[in-house]
Amino acid sequence: MHSSIFNCSYLSIFCHLSLIFLMLGYEHWKGQVLTADELHVLYEGIKLNNVNQYDYVLTGYTRDDSFLDTVVDIVQELKRENPSLEYGVYNKAVTYYNVMYVPENLLPIYRDKVVPAADIIKVSVLLCWSKLKLLGLFQAMNLLHSMGPDTVVITSSDLPSPLGDQYLVALGSQKIGEFDFISTQSRWYSRSEWTSPGWMLCLWERDLFAAMLLAWTHLHPNDLKMACEKTVSVIHHVIKRTINYAKEVAGPNRKPSPAQLKLRMVQSKADIEDPAIVLNAVGL
């Protein structure tokens, strides 16, 4: 166990996104939430056109039980078509400071269907479990491994960092024979200077982290240390470039707007493809 642009045929992302503009700081949002039936119709169209051969599927937050059930059913069907398909599950958190983050009726589906079907799981925040300290996090990751996924990554926790309170501690675990754990500590941005803008950047960063982790674990399937180092380094470079741009456009002593804080993805192409490593992961 070790606990990462694409050289593969397809990448499919099924996301159940509602209130996305509201969550990202915009004042207004419009649109509709895709239902389970509509997702099924969409997938049937994909099958009819014979373009349902995927190497990877990455899913995000889902708030509806029937939609989540349908997503897993589709993933399982895709895996029957391609047994080597890897399913990545990205979720912000199941709990947040001991408060349920996802609807409680989804928990049995996550436990009984989503987690067993997943190959890699990325959880953005695990503040509830982190109160159990490092041993508790190890136990939590072991539990997830026992349910199916080979790779588990916790991208942030409230564990104290020896590097200071401006650093977030991420942990990862990958099941390759014997268990092995790694941790990374990264300074993505200064909390004191960028409390509000940083929060919005965090929301955008999570999707980028999930995509980069899937990409780098594909390129380094047996080296989670390298995959995590490259993933977090990409995040570091993109956020740094975004903050510098937002500060320049907003002007002195002015708070950047959500539009100004949109991640500078195109401008960061070189860093995304070949990031300069800004941290070293540590084996635990």
CSV table of C-alpha atoms in Angstrom, one decimal:
chain,number,residue,atom,x,y,z
A,1,MET,CA,0.0,0.0,0.0
A,2,HIS,CA,1.2,3.5,-0.9
A,3,SER,CA,-1.1,6.5,-0.9
A,4,SER,CA,-1.7,11.0,-7.2
A,5,ILE,CA,-1.8,15.1,-19.3
A,6,PHE,CA,-3.9,12.0,-19.5
A,7,ASN,CA,-2.7,9.2,-21.7
A,8,CYS,CA,-6.0,7.5,-21.8
A,9,SER,CA,-9.0,7.3,-24.1
A,10,TYR,CA,-11.8,9.0,-22.1
A,11,LEU,CA,-12.5,10.7,-18.9
A,12,SER,CA,-16.1,11.1,-17.8
A,13,ILE,CA,-17.3,13.3,-15.0
A,14,PHE,CA,-20.8,12.8,-13.6
A,15,CYS,CA,-21.5,15.6,-11.2
A,16,HIS,CA,-24.7,16.5,-9.4
A,17,LEU,CA,-24.2,20.3,-9.1
A,18,SER,CA,-26.7,22.6,-7.6
A,19,LEU,CA,-26.2,26.0,-6.1
A,20,ILE,CA,-22.8,26.0,-7.7
A,21,PHE,CA,-22.7,29.8,-8.3
A,22,LEU,CA,-24.0,30.5,-4.9
A,23,MET,CA,-21.3,28.2,-3.3
A,24,LEU,CA,-18.6,30.0,-5.3
A,25,GLY,CA,-19.5,33.4,-4.1
A,26,TYR,CA,-21.7,34.7,-6.9
A,27,GLU,CA,-24.8,36.6,-6.0
A,28,HIS,CA,-27.1,35.0,-8.6
A,29,TRP,CA,-27.5,31.6,-10.1
A,30,LYS,CA,-30.0,29.9,-12.4
A,31,GLY,CA,-30.5,26.5,-13.9
A,32,GLN,CA,-31.9,23.1,-13.0
A,33,VAL,CA,-30.6,20.1,-11.2
A,34,LEU,CA,-30.3,17.0,-13.3
A,35,THR,CA,-32.6,14.2,-12.0
A,36,ALA,CA,-31.9,10.5,-11.9
A,37,ASP,CA,-34.2,9.9,-14.8
A,38,GLU,CA,-32.6,12.6,-16.9
A,39,LEU,CA,-29.2,11.2,-16.2
A,40,HIS,CA,-30.4,7.7,-17.2
A,41,VAL,CA,-31.7,9.1,-20.5
A,42,LEU,CA,-28.4,10.9,-21.1
A,43,TYR,CA,-26.4,7.7,-20.5
A,44,GLU,CA,-28.7,5.7,-22.8
A,45,GLY,CA,-27.9,8.2,-25.6
A,46,ILE,CA,-24.2,7.7,-24.9
A,47,LYS,CA,-24.7,3.9,-25.2
A,48,LEU,CA,-26.7,4.2,-28.4
A,49,ASN,CA,-23.9,6.1,-30.0
A,50,ASN,CA,-21.4,3.4,-28.7
A,51,VAL,CA,-19.2,6.0,-27.0
A,52,ASN,CA,-19.5,4.4,-23.5
A,53,GLN,CA,-15.9,3.1,-23.4
A,54,TYR,CA,-14.3,4.9,-20.5
A,55,ASP,CA,-11.0,4.4,-18.7
A,56,TYR,CA,-11.9,6.7,-15.7
A,57,VAL,CA,-15.0,8.1,-14.1
A,58,LEU,CA,-14.9,10.8,-11.5
A,59,THR,CA,-18.0,11.8,-9.5
A,60,GLY,CA,-18.6,14.6,-7.1
A,61,TYR,CA,-21.0,15.7,-4.5
A,62,THR,CA,-24.6,14.3,-4.8
A,63,ARG,CA,-27.5,15.3,-2.7
A,64,ASP,CA,-30.2,13.0,-4.0
A,65,ASP,CA,-30.4,9.3,-3.2
A,66,SER,CA,-32.0,8.2,-6.5
A,67,PHE,CA,-29.4,10.2,-8.5
A,68,LEU,CA,-26.5,8.7,-6.5
A,69,ASP,CA,-28.0,5.2,-7.0
A,70,THR,CA,-28.1,5.8,-10.7
A,71,VAL,CA,-24.6,7.1,-10.8
A,72,VAL,CA,-23.3,3.9,-9.2
A,73,ASP,CA,-25.4,1.7,-11.5
A,74,ILE,CA,-23.9,3.4,-14.5
A,75,VAL,CA,-20.4,3.1,-13.1
A,76,GLN,CA,-20.9,-0.6,-12.5
A,77,GLU,CA,-22.2,-1.1,-16.0
A,78,LEU,CA,-19.2,0.8,-17.4
A,79,LYS,CA,-16.9,-1.5,-15.3
A,80,ARG,CA,-18.5,-4.5,-16.9
A,81,GLU,CA,-17.7,-3.1,-20.3
A,82,ASN,CA,-14.2,-2.2,-19.2
A,83,PRO,CA,-13.0,-4.1,-16.1
A,84,SER,CA,-9.9,-2.0,-15.8
A,85,LEU,CA,-11.9,1.2,-15.5
A,86,GLU,CA,-11.0,3.2,-12.4
A,87,TYR,CA,-13.7,5.0,-10.5
A,88,GLY,CA,-12.8,8.1,-8.5
A,89,VAL,CA,-15.1,9.5,-5.8
A,90,TYR,CA,-14.6,13.0,-4.7
A,91,ASN,CA,-16.6,14.4,-1.8
A,92,LYS,CA,-16.1,17.4,0.4
A,93,ALA,CA,-16.9,15.7,3.6
A,94,VAL,CA,-19.4,13.3,5.1
A,95,THR,CA,-19.3,15.2,8.4
A,96,TYR,CA,-18.0,18.7,9.2
A,97,TYR,CA,-17.4,19.4,12.9
A,98,ASN,CA,-19.7,16.6,13.9
A,99,VAL,CA,-22.5,17.9,11.7
A,100,MET,CA,-23.8,15.8,8.8
A,101,TYR,CA,-22.7,17.5,5.5
A,102,VAL,CA,-24.5,15.1,3.2
A,103,PRO,CA,-28.2,14.1,3.6
A,104,GLU,CA,-28.4,11.2,6.1
A,105,ASN,CA,-30.4,9.1,3.7
A,106,LEU,CA,-27.3,9.0,1.4
A,107,LEU,CA,-25.0,7.3,4.0
A,108,PRO,CA,-26.2,3.7,3.4
A,109,ILE,CA,-25.7,4.2,-0.4
A,110,TYR,CA,-22.2,5.6,0.2
A,111,ARG,CA,-21.4,2.7,2.5
A,112,ASP,CA,-23.0,-0.1,0.6
A,113,LYS,CA,-22.6,0.9,-3.0
A,114,VAL,CA,-20.3,3.9,-3.7
A,115,VAL,CA,-17.3,3.1,-1.5
A,116,PRO,CA,-17.2,-0.6,-2.5
A,117,ALA,CA,-17.3,0.4,-6.2
A,118,ALA,CA,-14.6,3.1,-5.9
A,119,ASP,CA,-10.9,2.6,-6.7
A,120,ILE,CA,-9.8,6.0,-5.3
A,121,ILE,CA,-11.5,8.2,-2.8
A,122,LYS,CA,-10.7,11.8,-2.1
A,123,VAL,CA,-12.2,13.5,0.9
A,124,SER,CA,-11.5,17.3,1.2
A,125,VAL,CA,-12.2,17.7,4.9
A,126,LEU,CA,-12.3,15.2,7.7
A,127,LEU,CA,-12.4,17.4,10.7
A,128,CYS,CA,-14.6,15.1,12.7
A,129,TRP,CA,-12.3,12.1,12.3
A,130,SER,CA,-9.1,14.2,12.8
A,131,LYS,CA,-10.1,14.8,16.4
A,132,LEU,CA,-9.1,11.2,16.9
A,133,LYS,CA,-5.6,12.4,15.9
A,134,LEU,CA,-3.3,10.5,13.6
A,135,LEU,CA,-4.1,7.0,14.8
A,136,GLY,CA,-7.8,7.6,14.3
A,137,LEU,CA,-7.1,8.8,10.7
A,138,PHE,CA,-5.1,5.7,10.0
A,139,GLN,CA,-8.0,3.5,11.3
A,140,ALA,CA,-10.5,5.5,9.2
A,141,MET,CA,-8.4,5.0,6.0
A,142,ASN,CA,-7.9,1.3,6.8
A,143,LEU,CA,-11.7,1.0,7.2
A,144,LEU,CA,-12.2,2.6,3.8
A,145,HIS,CA,-9.6,0.3,2.3
A,146,SER,CA,-11.4,-2.8,3.7
A,147,MET,CA,-14.5,-1.7,1.9
A,148,GLY,CA,-12.9,-1.6,-1.5
A,149,PRO,CA,-10.8,1.4,-2.6
A,150,ASP,CA,-7.1,1.0,-3.1
A,151,THR,CA,-6.3,4.7,-2.7
A,152,VAL,CA,-7.6,7.0,0.0
A,153,VAL,CA,-6.6,10.7,0.2
A,154,ILE,CA,-7.7,13.2,2.9
A,155,THR,CA,-6.7,16.5,1.4
A,156,SER,CA,-7.0,18.5,4.7
A,157,SER,CA,-7.4,18.0,8.4
A,158,ASP,CA,-7.1,20.0,11.5
A,159,LEU,CA,-4.1,18.1,12.6
A,160,PRO,CA,-1.4,20.5,13.8
A,161,SER,CA,1.5,21.0,11.4
A,162,PRO,CA,5.1,21.3,12.8
A,163,LEU,CA,5.6,23.8,10.0
A,164,GLY,CA,3.1,26.3,11.5
A,165,ASP,CA,-0.6,27.1,11.5
A,166,GLN,CA,-0.5,28.4,7.9
A,167,TYR,CA,0.0,24.8,6.6
A,168,LEU,CA,-2.6,22.2,6.0
A,169,VAL,CA,-1.9,18.5,6.6
A,170,ALA,CA,-3.1,16.0,4.0
A,171,LEU,CA,-2.8,12.3,4.3
A,172,GLY,CA,-2.9,9.5,1.8
A,173,SER,CA,-2.9,5.8,1.8
A,174,GLN,CA,-2.6,3.3,-1.1
A,175,LYS,CA,-3.0,-0.4,-0.9
A,176,ILE,CA,-0.2,-2.2,-2.7
A,177,GLY,CA,0.7,-5.2,-0.7
A,178,GLU,CA,1.6,-3.9,2.7
A,179,PHE,CA,-0.1,-0.8,4.1
A,180,ASP,CA,1.9,2.4,3.9
A,181,PHE,CA,0.9,5.9,4.7
A,182,ILE,CA,2.2,9.3,3.6
A,183,SER,CA,1.4,12.8,4.6
A,184,THR,CA,2.0,16.1,2.9
A,185,GLN,CA,2.2,19.6,4.3
A,186,SER,CA,1.6,22.4,1.9
A,187,ARG,CA,1.4,26.2,2.1
A,188,TRP,CA,-1.2,26.9,-0.5
A,189,TYR,CA,-2.0,30.4,0.7
A,190,SER,CA,-1.8,32.6,3.8
A,191,ARG,CA,-4.9,32.2,5.9
A,192,SER,CA,-4.3,35.5,7.7
A,193,GLU,CA,-4.1,37.5,4.5
A,194,TRP,CA,-6.6,35.6,2.4
A,195,THR,CA,-9.3,34.4,4.7
A,196,SER,CA,-12.3,35.3,2.5
A,197,PRO,CA,-10.8,35.0,-1.0
A,198,GLY,CA,-9.0,31.9,0.1
A,199,TRP,CA,-12.3,30.2,1.1
A,200,MET,CA,-13.6,30.7,-2.4
A,201,LEU,CA,-10.4,29.5,-3.9
A,202,CYS,CA,-10.7,26.4,-1.7
A,203,LEU,CA,-14.0,25.6,-3.3
A,204,TRP,CA,-12.6,25.8,-6.8
A,205,GLU,CA,-9.4,24.1,-5.8
A,206,ARG,CA,-11.2,20.9,-4.7
A,207,ASP,CA,-12.3,20.0,-8.2
A,208,LEU,CA,-8.8,20.7,-9.5
A,209,PHE,CA,-7.3,18.6,-6.8
A,210,ALA,CA,-9.5,15.6,-7.6
A,211,ALA,CA,-8.7,15.8,-11.3
A,212,MET,CA,-5.0,16.2,-10.7
A,213,LEU,CA,-4.9,13.3,-8.2
A,214,LEU,CA,-6.6,11.1,-10.7
A,215,ALA,CA,-4.2,12.2,-13.4
A,216,TRP,CA,-1.0,11.8,-11.4
A,217,THR,CA,-2.1,8.4,-9.9
A,218,HIS,CA,-2.6,7.3,-13.5
A,219,LEU,CA,1.0,8.4,-14.4
A,220,HIS,CA,2.4,7.1,-11.1
A,221,PRO,CA,0.2,4.1,-10.2
A,222,ASN,CA,2.6,2.7,-7.6
A,223,ASP,CA,4.1,5.9,-6.2
A,224,LEU,CA,1.5,7.8,-4.2
A,225,LYS,CA,4.2,10.0,-2.7
A,226,MET,CA,5.1,11.4,-6.2
A,227,ALA,CA,1.5,11.6,-7.2
A,228,CYS,CA,0.6,13.6,-4.1
A,229,GLU,CA,3.6,15.9,-4.4
A,230,LYS,CA,2.8,16.7,-8.0
A,231,THR,CA,-0.9,17.2,-7.2
A,232,VAL,CA,-0.4,19.6,-4.3
A,233,SER,CA,2.4,21.4,-6.3
A,234,VAL,CA,-0.1,22.0,-9.1
A,235,ILE,CA,-2.6,23.4,-6.6
A,236,HIS,CA,0.1,25.6,-5.1
A,237,HIS,CA,1.2,27.1,-8.5
A,238,VAL,CA,-2.4,27.7,-9.7
A,239,ILE,CA,-3.6,29.3,-6.5
A,240,LYS,CA,-0.5,31.5,-6.2
A,241,ARG,CA,-1.0,32.7,-9.8
A,242,THR,CA,-4.7,33.3,-9.2
A,243,ILE,CA,-4.2,35.3,-6.0
A,244,ASN,CA,-1.5,37.4,-7.6
A,245,TYR,CA,-3.7,38.1,-10.6
A,246,ALA,CA,-6.8,38.9,-8.4
A,247,LYS,CA,-4.8,41.3,-6.2
A,248,GLU,CA,-3.5,43.1,-9.3
A,249,VAL,CA,-6.9,43.4,-11.0
A,250,ALA,CA,-8.8,44.4,-7.8
A,251,GLY,CA,-6.3,47.1,-6.9
A,252,PRO,CA,-4.8,48.1,-3.6
A,253,ASN,CA,-6.8,47.5,-0.4
A,254,ARG,CA,-9.8,46.1,-2.4
A,255,LYS,CA,-11.3,42.7,-2.0
A,256,PRO,CA,-11.2,40.6,-5.2
A,257,SER,CA,-14.5,39.6,-6.6
A,258,PRO,CA,-15.5,35.9,-7.3
A,259,ALA,CA,-15.0,36.5,-11.0
A,260,GLN,CA,-11.5,37.8,-10.4
A,261,LEU,CA,-10.7,34.8,-8.3
A,262,LYS,CA,-11.5,32.2,-11.0
A,263,LEU,CA,-8.6,29.8,-11.1
A,264,ARG,CA,-6.0,30.8,-13.8
A,265,MET,CA,-6.1,27.4,-15.4
A,266,VAL,CA,-5.1,28.2,-19.0
A,267,GLN,CA,-2.3,30.5,-17.7
A,268,SER,CA,-1.1,27.6,-15.5
A,269,LYS,CA,-0.9,25.0,-18.3
A,270,ALA,CA,2.9,24.5,-18.0
A,271,ASP,CA,2.6,24.0,-14.2
A,272,ILE,CA,-0.3,21.6,-14.6
A,273,GLU,CA,1.7,19.5,-17.1
A,274,ASP,CA,5.0,19.6,-15.3
A,275,PRO,CA,4.8,21.2,-11.9
A,276,ALA,CA,7.9,22.3,-10.0
A,277,ILE,CA,7.7,20.3,-6.7
A,278,VAL,CA,7.2,22.7,-3.8
A,279,LEU,CA,6.9,20.1,-1.0
A,280,ASN,CA,8.1,16.6,-0.1
A,281,ALA,CA,5.6,14.0,1.2
A,282,VAL,CA,6.7,12.1,4.3
A,283,GLY,CA,6.2,8.4,4.9
A,284,LEU,CA,4.5,7.4,8.1
